[in-house]
């Protein structure tokens, strides 16, 4: 399909720069299978679910993957910003860097902040290889847990560019940009639908008879990279690591056999569930990478309802929700959301999507 089919105009004023407080007070647009729209709040979620339904959340934890430093060892020492996107081994990471043109293989970047102490006061990394669109491979001077601690000491959570370009990240973001389920470190972006949850909302869901399950998908580089090709078939998705335990798979399969619906909290949860499913919809344990790219025409095997945020024009995520609820339905829903003042993107409001009828 042409990627321009997924374009729409979004006013800059629609982009949320801070989350709602409390989190479950965010607005929630309910999109029903026939395209009918209802304006609600996240706190209303239990009213839209039934006893026996199964809610699946992503428990990945965002690491302090944004590093700032300078190139050393040459006459000039330009400032370098790096966002770690994928661990390769104990001392090597793939990263997105700015300005990439200032770096060449064998260059050394010294990361460090005045006022922050990391072991010897800084962290060095050699540029091992250089790829496309600002991607490089960094080989760090530390290894394993020592490197993890150095990154935690020196780095900051990598807020999306559409927030970071409008204001300076601060200490509030360290808490705001983690979900209440965050447990397994490895993501470079938050699974943002989970940001809406609070202990009170979880308790209300359990009282409703809705069970909650966890999986892990470490959100990676694809979140930051726009779709630049003209046809969806030409776009390359970055692989992300995920895991679904045997206990979780068994519980979800048993619930589905009794008529319970699967509600994915976030596109990351949906993508991993669909990656782990067989043709007949059986969910298998999963431990590995997925690069599944869901566009209209995809046959969903597992997920019945999707709770997600409002996404960027021409993004893989808007393509996914269009596959789930229908392109025309989602364009109409987004037009309504913009006109009604819904807040978009990571810190924005939510929508609850029921899968389009086959």
XYZ file of C-alpha atoms in Angstrom, residues 43-237:
195
model
C -10.727 5.268 34.371
C -13.822 4.021 32.469
C -11.897 1.088 30.984
C -13.453 -1.606 33.253
C -16.923 -0.667 31.979
C -15.925 -1.705 28.457
C -14.592 -5.112 29.440
C -16.267 -8.299 30.647
C -15.479 -10.850 33.370
C -13.049 -13.380 31.926
C -11.343 -10.879 29.636
C -7.543 -10.950 29.708
C -5.485 -7.757 29.762
C -1.877 -8.080 28.544
C 0.695 -5.424 29.471
C 4.343 -4.929 28.533
C 6.651 -4.883 31.582
C 9.749 -3.588 29.784
C 11.684 -0.833 31.546
C 13.220 2.134 29.752
C 16.968 2.420 30.258
C 18.906 5.690 30.443
C 19.836 5.275 26.806
C 20.449 8.936 25.919
C 24.161 9.781 26.234
C 25.909 13.080 25.586
C 29.617 13.551 25.032
C 32.263 14.637 22.557
C 34.584 13.134 19.998
C 38.158 13.045 21.306
C 41.583 12.386 19.783
C 41.365 14.856 16.897
C 41.972 18.588 16.624
C 38.324 19.455 17.177
C 36.028 17.856 19.741
C 32.452 18.288 18.486
C 29.542 17.452 20.787
C 27.905 14.100 20.128
C 24.480 12.814 21.181
C 23.872 9.063 21.111
C 20.746 7.012 21.739
C 21.452 3.362 22.455
C 18.998 1.214 20.528
C 20.180 -2.405 20.698
C 22.667 -4.320 22.827
C 24.937 -6.533 20.706
C 27.005 -8.120 23.509
C 28.542 -7.245 26.865
C 30.369 -4.156 25.621
C 28.837 -3.270 22.224
C 25.658 -1.373 21.366
C 24.001 -0.142 18.216
C 23.182 3.547 18.550
C 21.628 6.456 16.713
C 23.955 9.468 16.810
C 23.784 13.176 15.977
C 25.626 14.583 14.118
C 26.596 11.296 12.457
C 28.719 13.117 9.860
C 31.180 14.049 12.612
C 32.061 10.404 13.295
C 34.066 7.811 11.371
C 35.124 4.249 12.232
C 37.885 4.177 14.896
C 36.828 7.543 16.358
C 36.465 7.648 20.140
C 33.548 9.351 21.871
C 33.863 10.307 25.532
C 30.528 10.434 27.327
C 30.195 12.310 30.579
C 28.442 15.085 32.435
C 29.827 17.566 34.860
C 28.212 16.924 38.205
C 27.734 13.218 37.533
C 30.366 10.720 38.571
C 30.711 7.436 36.735
C 33.448 5.148 37.958
C 36.459 7.021 36.508
C 34.354 10.077 35.699
C 33.589 9.302 32.067
C 32.753 6.539 29.634
C 34.638 6.046 26.358
C 33.397 4.217 23.289
C 35.038 3.508 19.942
C 33.073 3.758 16.727
C 33.362 0.226 15.402
C 31.132 0.568 12.334
C 28.882 3.114 10.672
C 25.574 2.339 8.959
C 22.638 4.205 7.436
C 20.426 6.941 8.905
C 22.820 7.827 11.717
C 23.294 4.289 13.014
C 26.690 3.293 14.404
C 28.142 0.448 16.433
C 29.821 1.563 19.664
C 32.385 -0.577 21.491
C 32.546 0.657 25.097
C 35.524 0.621 27.441
C 33.459 -1.141 30.127
C 31.746 -4.527 29.973
C 28.715 -6.217 31.483
C 27.340 -4.898 34.799
C 30.027 -2.192 34.969
C 28.844 -0.830 31.615
C 25.185 -1.043 32.678
C 25.955 0.994 35.787
C 27.949 3.559 33.818
C 25.071 4.024 31.361
C 22.612 4.360 34.251
C 24.858 6.970 35.908
C 25.569 9.055 32.828
C 22.494 8.619 30.667
C 18.953 9.945 30.690
C 15.711 8.395 29.451
C 15.437 9.123 25.709
C 12.285 11.200 25.380
C 10.803 11.081 21.868
C 12.044 13.870 19.566
C 8.600 15.468 19.327
C 8.764 16.146 23.094
C 12.490 16.755 23.541
C 12.509 19.301 20.696
C 9.867 21.406 22.459
C 11.199 21.386 26.026
C 14.209 20.216 28.014
C 13.821 16.765 29.622
C 13.891 16.996 33.416
C 13.752 14.896 36.566
C 9.977 14.476 36.283
C 10.446 12.528 33.060
C 12.476 9.842 34.844
C 9.264 8.800 36.596
C 6.688 9.954 34.028
C 8.288 7.926 31.222
C 8.052 4.568 33.026
C 4.909 2.485 33.368
C 3.828 1.089 36.727
C 4.614 -2.361 35.303
C 8.261 -1.561 34.378
C 10.506 -4.377 35.612
C 12.799 -5.736 32.889
C 15.363 -3.219 31.653
C 16.062 -2.965 27.948
C 13.682 -0.546 26.198
C 14.786 2.726 24.637
C 11.203 4.027 24.509
C 8.258 3.460 26.829
C 5.313 1.217 25.907
C 3.178 4.305 26.212
C -0.315 2.793 26.523
C 0.848 1.381 29.861
C 1.587 4.896 31.122
C -2.154 5.380 31.728
C -2.412 2.709 34.421
C -2.584 3.268 38.162
C -2.944 0.857 41.094
C -6.560 2.021 41.473
C -7.331 1.187 37.846
C -5.702 -2.230 38.149
C -7.781 -2.940 41.272
C -10.969 -1.877 39.484
C -10.178 -4.202 36.572
C -9.636 -7.126 38.921
C -12.939 -6.402 40.696
C -14.563 -6.516 37.267
C -13.175 -10.034 36.788
C -10.525 -9.014 34.259
C -7.193 -10.801 34.680
C -3.865 -9.104 34.000
C -0.823 -10.758 32.415
C 2.664 -9.539 31.594
C 4.993 -10.042 28.673
C 8.212 -8.245 27.737
C 9.039 -6.491 24.475
C 12.003 -4.134 24.569
C 10.880 -1.188 22.445
C 13.641 -0.343 19.995
C 14.767 1.861 17.153
C 11.644 1.591 15.029
C 9.890 3.978 17.402
C 12.237 6.791 16.389
C 12.535 6.162 12.652
C 9.905 7.501 10.234
C 8.603 5.599 7.230
C 10.335 7.262 4.283
C 9.498 4.852 1.451
C 6.538 5.244 -0.887
C 5.229 1.689 -0.518
C 4.743 -0.193 2.748
C 6.342 -3.285 1.208
C 9.645 -1.392 0.971
C 9.851 -0.498 4.693
C 12.250 -2.439 6.909
C 11.229 -2.933 10.534
